[in-house]
mmCIF file of C-alpha atoms in Angstrom:
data_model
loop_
_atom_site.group_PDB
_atom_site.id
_atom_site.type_symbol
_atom_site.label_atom_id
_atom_site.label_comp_id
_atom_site.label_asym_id
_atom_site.label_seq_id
_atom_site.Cartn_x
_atom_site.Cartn_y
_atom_site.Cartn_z
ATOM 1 C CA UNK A 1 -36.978 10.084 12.070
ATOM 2 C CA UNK A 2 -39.301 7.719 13.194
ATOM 3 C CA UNK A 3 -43.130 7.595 12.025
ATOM 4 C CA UNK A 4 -44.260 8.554 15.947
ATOM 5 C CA UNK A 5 -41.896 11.721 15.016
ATOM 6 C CA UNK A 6 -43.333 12.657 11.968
ATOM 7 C CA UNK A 7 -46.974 12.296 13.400
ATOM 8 C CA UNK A 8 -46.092 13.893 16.324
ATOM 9 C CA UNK A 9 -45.038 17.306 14.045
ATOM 10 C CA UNK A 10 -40.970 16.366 14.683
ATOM 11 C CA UNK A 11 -40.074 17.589 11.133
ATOM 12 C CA UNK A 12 -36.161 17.813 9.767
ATOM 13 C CA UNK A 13 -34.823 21.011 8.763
ATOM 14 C CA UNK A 14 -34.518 21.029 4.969
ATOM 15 C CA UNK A 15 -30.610 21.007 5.402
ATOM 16 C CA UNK A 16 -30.813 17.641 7.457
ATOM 17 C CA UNK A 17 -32.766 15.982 4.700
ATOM 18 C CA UNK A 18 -30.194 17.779 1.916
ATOM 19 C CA UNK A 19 -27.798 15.998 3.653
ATOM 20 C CA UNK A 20 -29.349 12.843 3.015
ATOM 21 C CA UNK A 21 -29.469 13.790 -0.559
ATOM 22 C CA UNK A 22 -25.609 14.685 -0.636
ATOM 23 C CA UNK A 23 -25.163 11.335 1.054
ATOM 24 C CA UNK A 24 -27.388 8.927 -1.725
ATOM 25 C CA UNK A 25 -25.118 10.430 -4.018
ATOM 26 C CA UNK A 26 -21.540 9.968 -2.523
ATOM 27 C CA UNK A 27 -22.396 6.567 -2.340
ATOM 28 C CA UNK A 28 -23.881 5.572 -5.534
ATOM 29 C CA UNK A 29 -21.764 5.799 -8.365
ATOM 30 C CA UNK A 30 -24.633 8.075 -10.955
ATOM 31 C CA UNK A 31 -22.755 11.262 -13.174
ATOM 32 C CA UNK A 32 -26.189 12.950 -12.144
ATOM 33 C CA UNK A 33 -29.748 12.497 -10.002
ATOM 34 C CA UNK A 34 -32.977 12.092 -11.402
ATOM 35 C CA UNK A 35 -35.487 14.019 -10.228
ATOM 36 C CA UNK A 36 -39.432 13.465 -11.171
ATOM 37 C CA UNK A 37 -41.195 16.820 -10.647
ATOM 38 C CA UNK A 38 -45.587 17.794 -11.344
ATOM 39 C CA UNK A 39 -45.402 20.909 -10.115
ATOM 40 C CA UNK A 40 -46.842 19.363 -6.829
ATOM 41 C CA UNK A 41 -46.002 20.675 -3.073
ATOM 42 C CA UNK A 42 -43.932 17.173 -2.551
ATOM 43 C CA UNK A 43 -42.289 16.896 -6.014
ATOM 44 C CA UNK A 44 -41.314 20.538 -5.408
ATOM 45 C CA UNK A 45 -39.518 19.953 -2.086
ATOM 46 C CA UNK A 46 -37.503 17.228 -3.492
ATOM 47 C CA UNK A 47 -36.119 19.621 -6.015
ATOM 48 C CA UNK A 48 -35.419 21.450 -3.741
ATOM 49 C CA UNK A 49 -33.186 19.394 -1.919
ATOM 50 C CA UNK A 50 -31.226 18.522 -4.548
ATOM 51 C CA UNK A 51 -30.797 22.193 -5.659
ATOM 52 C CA UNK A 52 -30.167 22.660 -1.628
ATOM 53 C CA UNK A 53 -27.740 19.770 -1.747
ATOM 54 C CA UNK A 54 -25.202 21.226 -4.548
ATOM 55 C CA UNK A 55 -25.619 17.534 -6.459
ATOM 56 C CA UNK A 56 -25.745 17.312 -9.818
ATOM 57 C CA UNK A 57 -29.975 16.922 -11.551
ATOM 58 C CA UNK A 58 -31.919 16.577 -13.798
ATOM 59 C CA UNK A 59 -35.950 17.440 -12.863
ATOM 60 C CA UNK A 60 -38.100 15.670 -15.242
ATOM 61 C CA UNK A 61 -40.658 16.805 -15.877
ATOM 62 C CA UNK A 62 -44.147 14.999 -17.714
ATOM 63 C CA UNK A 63 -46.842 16.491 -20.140
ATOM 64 C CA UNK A 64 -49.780 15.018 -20.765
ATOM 65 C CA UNK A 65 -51.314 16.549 -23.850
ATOM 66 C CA UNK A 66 -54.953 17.719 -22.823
ATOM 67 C CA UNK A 67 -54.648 17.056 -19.389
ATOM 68 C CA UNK A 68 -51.688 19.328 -18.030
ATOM 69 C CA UNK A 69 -53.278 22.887 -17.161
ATOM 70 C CA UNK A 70 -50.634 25.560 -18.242
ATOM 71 C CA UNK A 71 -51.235 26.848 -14.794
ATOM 72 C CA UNK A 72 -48.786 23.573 -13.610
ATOM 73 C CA UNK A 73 -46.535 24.526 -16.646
ATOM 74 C CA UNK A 74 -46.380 27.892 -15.747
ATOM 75 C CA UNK A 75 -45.642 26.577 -11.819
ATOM 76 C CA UNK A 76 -42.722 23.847 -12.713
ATOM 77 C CA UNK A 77 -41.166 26.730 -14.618
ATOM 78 C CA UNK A 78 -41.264 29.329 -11.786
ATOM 79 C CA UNK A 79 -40.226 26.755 -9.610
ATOM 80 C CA UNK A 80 -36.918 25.878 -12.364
ATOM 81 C CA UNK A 81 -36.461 29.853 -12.167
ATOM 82 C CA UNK A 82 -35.927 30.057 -8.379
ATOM 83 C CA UNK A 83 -33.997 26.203 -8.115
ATOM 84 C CA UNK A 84 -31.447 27.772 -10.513
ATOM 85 C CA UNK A 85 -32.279 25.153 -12.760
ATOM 86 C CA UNK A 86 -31.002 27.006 -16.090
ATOM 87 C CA UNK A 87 -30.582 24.021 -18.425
ATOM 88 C CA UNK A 88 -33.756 24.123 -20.330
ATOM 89 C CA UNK A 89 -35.488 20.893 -22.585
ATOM 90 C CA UNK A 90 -38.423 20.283 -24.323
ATOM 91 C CA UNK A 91 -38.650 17.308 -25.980
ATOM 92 C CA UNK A 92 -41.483 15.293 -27.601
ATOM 93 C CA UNK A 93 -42.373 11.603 -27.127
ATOM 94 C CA UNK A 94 -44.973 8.773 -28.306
ATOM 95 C CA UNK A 95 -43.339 5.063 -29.671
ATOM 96 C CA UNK A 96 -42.023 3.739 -26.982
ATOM 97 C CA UNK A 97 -39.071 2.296 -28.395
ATOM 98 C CA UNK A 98 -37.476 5.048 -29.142
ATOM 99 C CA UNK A 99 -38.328 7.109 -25.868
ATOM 100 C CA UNK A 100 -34.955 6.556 -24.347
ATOM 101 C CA UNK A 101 -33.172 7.868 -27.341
ATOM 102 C CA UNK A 102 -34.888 10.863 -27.639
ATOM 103 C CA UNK A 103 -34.542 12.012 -23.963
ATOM 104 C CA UNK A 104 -31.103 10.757 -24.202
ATOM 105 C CA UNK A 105 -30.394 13.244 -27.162
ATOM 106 C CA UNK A 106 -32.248 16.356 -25.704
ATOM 107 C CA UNK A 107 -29.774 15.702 -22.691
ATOM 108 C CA UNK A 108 -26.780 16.308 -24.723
ATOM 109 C CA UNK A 109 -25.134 19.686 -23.800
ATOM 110 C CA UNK A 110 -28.368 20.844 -21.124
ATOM 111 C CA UNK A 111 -26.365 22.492 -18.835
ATOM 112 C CA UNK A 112 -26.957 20.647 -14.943
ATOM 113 C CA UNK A 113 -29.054 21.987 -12.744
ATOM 114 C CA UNK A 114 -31.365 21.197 -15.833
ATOM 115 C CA UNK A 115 -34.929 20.939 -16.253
ATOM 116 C CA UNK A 116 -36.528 18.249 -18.906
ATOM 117 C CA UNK A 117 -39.829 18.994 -20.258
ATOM 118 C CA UNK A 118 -40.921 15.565 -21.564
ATOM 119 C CA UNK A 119 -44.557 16.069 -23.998
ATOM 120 C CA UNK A 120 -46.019 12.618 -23.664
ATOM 121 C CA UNK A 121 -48.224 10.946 -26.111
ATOM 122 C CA UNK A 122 -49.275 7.660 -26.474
ATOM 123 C CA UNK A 123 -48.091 4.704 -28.659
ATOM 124 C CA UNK A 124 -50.590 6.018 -31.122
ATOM 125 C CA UNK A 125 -49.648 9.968 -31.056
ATOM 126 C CA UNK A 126 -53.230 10.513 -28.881
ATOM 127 C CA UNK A 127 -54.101 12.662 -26.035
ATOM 128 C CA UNK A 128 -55.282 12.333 -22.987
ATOM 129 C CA UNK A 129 -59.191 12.412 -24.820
ATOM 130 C CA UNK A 130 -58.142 10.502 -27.233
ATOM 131 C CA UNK A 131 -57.215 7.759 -25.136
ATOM 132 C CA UNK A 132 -59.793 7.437 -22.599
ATOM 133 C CA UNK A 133 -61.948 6.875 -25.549
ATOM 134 C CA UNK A 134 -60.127 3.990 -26.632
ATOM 135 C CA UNK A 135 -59.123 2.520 -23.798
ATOM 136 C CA UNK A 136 -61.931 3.560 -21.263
ATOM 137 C CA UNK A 137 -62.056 5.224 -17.805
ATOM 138 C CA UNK A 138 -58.979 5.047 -15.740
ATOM 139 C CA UNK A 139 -60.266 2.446 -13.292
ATOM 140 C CA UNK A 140 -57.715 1.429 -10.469
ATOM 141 C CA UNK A 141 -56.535 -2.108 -10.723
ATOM 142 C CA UNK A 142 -55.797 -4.641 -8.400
ATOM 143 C CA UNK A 143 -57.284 -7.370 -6.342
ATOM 144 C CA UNK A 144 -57.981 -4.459 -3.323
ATOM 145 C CA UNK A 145 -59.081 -1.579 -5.852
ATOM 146 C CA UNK A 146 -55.534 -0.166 -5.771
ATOM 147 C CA UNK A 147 -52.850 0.087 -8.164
ATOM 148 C CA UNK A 148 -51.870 1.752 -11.729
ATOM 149 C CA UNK A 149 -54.583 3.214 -13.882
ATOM 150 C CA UNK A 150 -53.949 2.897 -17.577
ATOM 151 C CA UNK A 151 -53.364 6.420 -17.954
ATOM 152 C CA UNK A 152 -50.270 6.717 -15.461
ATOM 153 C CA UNK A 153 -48.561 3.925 -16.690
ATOM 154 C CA UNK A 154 -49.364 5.139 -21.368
ATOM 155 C CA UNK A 155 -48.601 8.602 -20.355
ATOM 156 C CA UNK A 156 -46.037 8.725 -17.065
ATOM 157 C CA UNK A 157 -44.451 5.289 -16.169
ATOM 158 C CA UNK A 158 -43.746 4.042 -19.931
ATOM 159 C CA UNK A 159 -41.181 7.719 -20.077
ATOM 160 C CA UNK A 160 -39.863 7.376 -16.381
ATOM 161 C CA UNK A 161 -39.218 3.356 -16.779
ATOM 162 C CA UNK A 162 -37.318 4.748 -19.965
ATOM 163 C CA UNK A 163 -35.245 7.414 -18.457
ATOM 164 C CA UNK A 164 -31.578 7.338 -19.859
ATOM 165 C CA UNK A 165 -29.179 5.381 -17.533
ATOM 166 C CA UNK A 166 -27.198 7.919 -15.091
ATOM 167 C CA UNK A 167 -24.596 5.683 -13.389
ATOM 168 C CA UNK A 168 -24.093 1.917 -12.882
ATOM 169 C CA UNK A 169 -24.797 -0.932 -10.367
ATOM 170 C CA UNK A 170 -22.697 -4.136 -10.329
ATOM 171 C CA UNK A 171 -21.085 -3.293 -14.053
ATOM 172 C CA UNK A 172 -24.728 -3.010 -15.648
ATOM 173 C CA UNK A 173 -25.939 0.775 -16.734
ATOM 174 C CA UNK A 174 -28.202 1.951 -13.657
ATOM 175 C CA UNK A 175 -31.011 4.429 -12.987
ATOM 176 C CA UNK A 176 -30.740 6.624 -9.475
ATOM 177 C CA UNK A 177 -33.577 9.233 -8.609
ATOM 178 C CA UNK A 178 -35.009 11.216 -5.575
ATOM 179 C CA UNK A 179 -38.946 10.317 -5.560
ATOM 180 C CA UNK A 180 -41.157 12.840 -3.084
ATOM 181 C CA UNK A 181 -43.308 9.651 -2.319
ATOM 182 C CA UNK A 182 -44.699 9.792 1.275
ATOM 183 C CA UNK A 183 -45.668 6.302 3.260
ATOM 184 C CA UNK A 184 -48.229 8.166 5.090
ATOM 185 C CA UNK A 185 -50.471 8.916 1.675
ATOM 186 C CA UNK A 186 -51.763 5.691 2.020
ATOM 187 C CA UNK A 187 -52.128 2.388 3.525
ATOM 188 C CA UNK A 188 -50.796 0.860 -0.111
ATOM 189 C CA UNK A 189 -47.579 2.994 -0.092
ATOM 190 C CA UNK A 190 -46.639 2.721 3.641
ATOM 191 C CA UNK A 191 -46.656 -1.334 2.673
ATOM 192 C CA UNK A 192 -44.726 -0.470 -0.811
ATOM 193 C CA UNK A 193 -42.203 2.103 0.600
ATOM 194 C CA UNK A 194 -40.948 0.803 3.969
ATOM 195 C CA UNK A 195 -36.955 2.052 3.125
ATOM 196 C CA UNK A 196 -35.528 5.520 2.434
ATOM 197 C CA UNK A 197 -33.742 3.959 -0.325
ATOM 198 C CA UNK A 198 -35.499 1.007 -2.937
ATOM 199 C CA UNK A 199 -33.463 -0.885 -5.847
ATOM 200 C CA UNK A 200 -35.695 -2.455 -8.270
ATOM 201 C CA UNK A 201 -33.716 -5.193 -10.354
ATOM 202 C CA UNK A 202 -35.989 -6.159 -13.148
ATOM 203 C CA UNK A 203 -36.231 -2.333 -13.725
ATOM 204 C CA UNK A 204 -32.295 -1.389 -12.805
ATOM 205 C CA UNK A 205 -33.424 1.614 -10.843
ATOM 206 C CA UNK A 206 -31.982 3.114 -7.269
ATOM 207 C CA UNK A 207 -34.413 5.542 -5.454
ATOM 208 C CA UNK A 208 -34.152 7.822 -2.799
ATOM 209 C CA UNK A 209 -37.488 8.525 -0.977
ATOM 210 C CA UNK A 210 -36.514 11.658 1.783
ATOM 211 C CA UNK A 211 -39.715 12.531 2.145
ATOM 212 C CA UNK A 212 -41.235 9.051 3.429
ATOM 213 C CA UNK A 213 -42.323 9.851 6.775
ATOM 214 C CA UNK A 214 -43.315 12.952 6.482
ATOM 215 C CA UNK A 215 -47.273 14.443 6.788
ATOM 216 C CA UNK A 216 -48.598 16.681 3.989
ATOM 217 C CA UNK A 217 -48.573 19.570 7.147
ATOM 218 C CA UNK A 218 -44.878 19.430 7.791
ATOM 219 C CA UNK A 219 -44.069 19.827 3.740
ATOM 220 C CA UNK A 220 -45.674 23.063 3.975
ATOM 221 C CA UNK A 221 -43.966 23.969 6.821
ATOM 222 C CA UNK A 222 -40.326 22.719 4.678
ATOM 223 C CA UNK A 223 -41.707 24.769 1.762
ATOM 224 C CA UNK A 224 -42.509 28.007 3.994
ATOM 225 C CA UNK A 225 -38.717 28.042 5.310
ATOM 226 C CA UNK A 226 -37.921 27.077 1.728
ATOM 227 C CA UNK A 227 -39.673 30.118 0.242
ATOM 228 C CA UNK A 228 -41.451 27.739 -1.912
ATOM 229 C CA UNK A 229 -45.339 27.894 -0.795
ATOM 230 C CA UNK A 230 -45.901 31.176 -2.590
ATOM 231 C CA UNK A 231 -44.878 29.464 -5.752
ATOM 232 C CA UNK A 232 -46.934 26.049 -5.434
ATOM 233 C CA UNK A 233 -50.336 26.854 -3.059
ATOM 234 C CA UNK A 234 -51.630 28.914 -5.806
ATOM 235 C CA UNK A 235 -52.347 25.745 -7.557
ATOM 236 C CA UNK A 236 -54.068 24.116 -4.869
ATOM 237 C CA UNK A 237 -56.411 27.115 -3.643
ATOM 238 C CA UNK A 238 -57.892 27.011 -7.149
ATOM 239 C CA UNK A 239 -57.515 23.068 -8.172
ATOM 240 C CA UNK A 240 -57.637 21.544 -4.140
ATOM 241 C CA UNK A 241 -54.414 20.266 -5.944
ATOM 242 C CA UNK A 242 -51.850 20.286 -8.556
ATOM 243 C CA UNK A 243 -53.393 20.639 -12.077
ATOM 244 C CA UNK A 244 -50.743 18.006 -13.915
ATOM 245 C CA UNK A 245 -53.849 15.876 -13.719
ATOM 246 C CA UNK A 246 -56.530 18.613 -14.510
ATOM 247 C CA UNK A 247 -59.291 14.906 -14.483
ATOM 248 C CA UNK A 248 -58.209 12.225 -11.966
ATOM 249 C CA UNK A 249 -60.712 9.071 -11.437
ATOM 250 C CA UNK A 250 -59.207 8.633 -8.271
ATOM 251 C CA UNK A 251 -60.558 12.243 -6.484
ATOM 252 C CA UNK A 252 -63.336 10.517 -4.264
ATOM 253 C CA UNK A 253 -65.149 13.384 -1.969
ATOM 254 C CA UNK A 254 -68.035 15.562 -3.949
ATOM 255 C CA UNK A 255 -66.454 18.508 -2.458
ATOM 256 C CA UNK A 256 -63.133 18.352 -4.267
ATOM 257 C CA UNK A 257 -64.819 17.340 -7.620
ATOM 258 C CA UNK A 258 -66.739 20.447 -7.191
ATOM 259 C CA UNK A 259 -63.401 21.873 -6.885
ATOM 260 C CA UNK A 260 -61.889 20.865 -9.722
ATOM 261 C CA UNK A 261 -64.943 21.060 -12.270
ATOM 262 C CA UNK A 262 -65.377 24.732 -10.788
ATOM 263 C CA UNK A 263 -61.585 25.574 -11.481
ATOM 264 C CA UNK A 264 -62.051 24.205 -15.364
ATOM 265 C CA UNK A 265 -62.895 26.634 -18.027
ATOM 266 C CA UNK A 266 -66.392 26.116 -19.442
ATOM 267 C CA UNK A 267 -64.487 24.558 -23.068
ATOM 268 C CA UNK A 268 -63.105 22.237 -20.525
ATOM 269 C CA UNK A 269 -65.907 20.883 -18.871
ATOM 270 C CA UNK A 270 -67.799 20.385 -22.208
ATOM 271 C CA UNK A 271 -64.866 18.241 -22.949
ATOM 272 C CA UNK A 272 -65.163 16.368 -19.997
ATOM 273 C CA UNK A 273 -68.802 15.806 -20.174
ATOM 274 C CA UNK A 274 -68.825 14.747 -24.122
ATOM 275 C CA UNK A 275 -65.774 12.114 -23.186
ATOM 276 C CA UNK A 276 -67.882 10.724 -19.687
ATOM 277 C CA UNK A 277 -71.453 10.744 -21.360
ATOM 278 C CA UNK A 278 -69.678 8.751 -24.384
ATOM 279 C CA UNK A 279 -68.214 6.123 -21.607
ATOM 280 C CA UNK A 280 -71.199 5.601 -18.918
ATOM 281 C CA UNK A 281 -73.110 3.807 -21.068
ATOM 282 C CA UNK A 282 -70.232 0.831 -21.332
ATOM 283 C CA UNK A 283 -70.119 0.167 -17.621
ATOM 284 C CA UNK A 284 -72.532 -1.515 -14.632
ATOM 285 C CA UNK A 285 -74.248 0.685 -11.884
ATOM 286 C CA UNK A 286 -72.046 -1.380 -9.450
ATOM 287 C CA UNK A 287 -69.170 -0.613 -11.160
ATOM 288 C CA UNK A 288 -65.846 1.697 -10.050
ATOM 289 C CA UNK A 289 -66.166 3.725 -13.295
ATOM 290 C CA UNK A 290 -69.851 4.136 -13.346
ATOM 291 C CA UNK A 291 -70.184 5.427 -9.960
ATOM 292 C CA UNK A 292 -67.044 7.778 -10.810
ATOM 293 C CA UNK A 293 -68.420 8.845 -14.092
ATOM 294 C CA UNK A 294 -71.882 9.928 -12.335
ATOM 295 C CA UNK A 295 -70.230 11.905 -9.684
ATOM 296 C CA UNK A 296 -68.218 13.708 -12.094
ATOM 297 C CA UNK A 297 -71.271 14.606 -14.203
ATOM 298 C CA UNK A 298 -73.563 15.223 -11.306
ATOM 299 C CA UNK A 299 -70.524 17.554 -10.381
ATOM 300 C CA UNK A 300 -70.828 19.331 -13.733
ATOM 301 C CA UNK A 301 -74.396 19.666 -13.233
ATOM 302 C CA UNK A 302 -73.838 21.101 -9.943
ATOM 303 C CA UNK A 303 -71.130 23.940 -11.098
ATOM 304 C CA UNK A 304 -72.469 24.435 -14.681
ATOM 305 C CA UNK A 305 -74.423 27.676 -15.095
ATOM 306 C CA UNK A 306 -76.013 29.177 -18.559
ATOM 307 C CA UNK A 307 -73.912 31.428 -20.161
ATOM 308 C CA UNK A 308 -75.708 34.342 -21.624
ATOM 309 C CA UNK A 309 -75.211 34.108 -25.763
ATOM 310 C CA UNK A 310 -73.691 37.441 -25.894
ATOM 311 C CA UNK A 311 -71.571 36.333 -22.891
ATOM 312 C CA UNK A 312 -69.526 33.549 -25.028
ATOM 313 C CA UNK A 313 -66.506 34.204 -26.991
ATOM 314 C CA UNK A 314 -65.549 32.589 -30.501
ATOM 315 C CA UNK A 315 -61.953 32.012 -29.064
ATOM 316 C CA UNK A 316 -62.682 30.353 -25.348
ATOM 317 C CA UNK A 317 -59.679 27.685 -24.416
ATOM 318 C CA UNK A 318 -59.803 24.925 -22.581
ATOM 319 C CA UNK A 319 -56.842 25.911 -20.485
ATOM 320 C CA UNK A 320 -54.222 23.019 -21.269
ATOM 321 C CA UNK A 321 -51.384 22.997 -22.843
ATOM 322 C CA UNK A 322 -51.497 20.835 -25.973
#
């Protein structure tokens, strides 16, 4: 399909993109897929086409302690329910060295379709919190203002760059996966992702992107004939988006800050003020982070209304999943 399609609305039937999926692995030689899943509308439709395609998977799926809202556990679990996905994992992980191992050894004996729940801490056994405070706001990097943010690459890309190898490439041990990464998100990923299928030497990985030319609009629509949307919109009519970030630097517009802050429990946006009051002072007014920071807390202004005394409970949660 051609990008002039998928603007125009020219969508595939989810069977014509499972068949890509049956096709990436026919011709890679992999004993099973890898399949990165948040709980998210386009993460979710990649799962499904694997679980559409018949192949062999394992969904992986990434914690981050104090930042993951149970409500995107609770989805990615509904969502392994209906996939068939019966193999269940949970495994914990923080030095990096021996990441591999331990996902490698929770493997053992999961029955495929499986699921692996992967509970990420850093180096240092922090959370989320924790490490902002030592390592500051997530500020994008990059000479144009784009690229990865501390906390994706401590918390996500150190366990998914670690993923056991499932097949090989040229006689070394390989990595193949199915990514839900779509060109038109942005201007930086149409120039990154210009193939349906990427190999990345220094990293020995082989990914599938099926969703690349798609819009946001026509994954609905894929989800809908899927039977899907029920399971994952919930999320975003509450959150404006999937809640495996609960805090993300990078929403921009007031409105879906407002969102977000509003969707948080009130022990969660004292958190989240405490943490950004802490940082502000170590950054310039013409900074990324500053300007972030003060919309977040002119959000929490915004949203934040006193709570009677009689009106607050001893036991209030923050909502995540620790």
């Amino acid at each position: 399909m051609s990008a002039a399609g998928a603007a125009a609305g020219d969508a595939p039937s989810p069977e014509q993109l499972a068949e890509k999926v049956q096709r990436f692995y026919q011709e890679h030689p992999m004993d099973y897929l890898w399949v990165p899943v948040s709980g998210g509308k386009d993460s979710a439709l990649v799962w499904a086409l694997a679980a559409l395609a018949k192949v062999p998977h394992v969904a992986v799926f990434i914690h981050i302690p104090g930042q993951t809202h149970r409500d995107n556990v609770e989805t990615v679990y509904r969502l392994a329910e209906k996939l068939g996905a019966r193999g269940r994992r949970v495994v914990t992980v923080a030095e990096t060295r021996r990441i591999r191992e331990r996902l490698q050894a929770a493997l053992e004996g999961c029955r495929l379709p499986c699921l692996l729940h992967v509970v990420a801490y850093t180096t240092r056994g922090e959370d989320y919190w924790q490490a902002m405070r030592r390592h500051g706001y997530p500020a994008p990097l990059g000479r144009f203002g784009r690229g990865t943010r501390w906390c994706c690459g401590v918390f996500k890309h150190r366990v998914l760059q670690r993923l056991p190898y499932n097949g090989t490439r040229s006689g070394q041990p390989w990595k193949y996966g199915m990514d839900g990464v779509k060109a038109t998100d942005s201007p930086y990923r149409r120039k990154r992702y210009t193939s349906d299928v990427i190999t990345w030497e220094k990293t020995r990985d082989t990914y599938l992107f099926p969703l690349r030319l798609l819009t946001d609009q026509q994954v609905w629509t894929l989800l809908e004939q899927l039977r899907l949307a029920p399971l994952v919109r919930p999320q975003y009519q509450r959150w404006g988006r999937s809640p495996n970030c609960m805090f993300c630097p990078m929403i921009g517009r007031r409105s879906q800050i407002e969102k977000a802050v509003q969707a948080m429990t009130p022990a969660m946006r004292r958190l989240l003020r405490e943490t950004l009051e802490e940082l502000l002072p170590r950054y310039k007014p013409t900074t990324f982070s500053y300007r972030s920071i003060t919309r977040w807390l002119e959000a929490l202004n915004a949203v934040e209304q006193p709570v009677p005394a009689a009106a607050r409970g001893a036991g209030e949660e923050a909502g995540v999943e620790a």
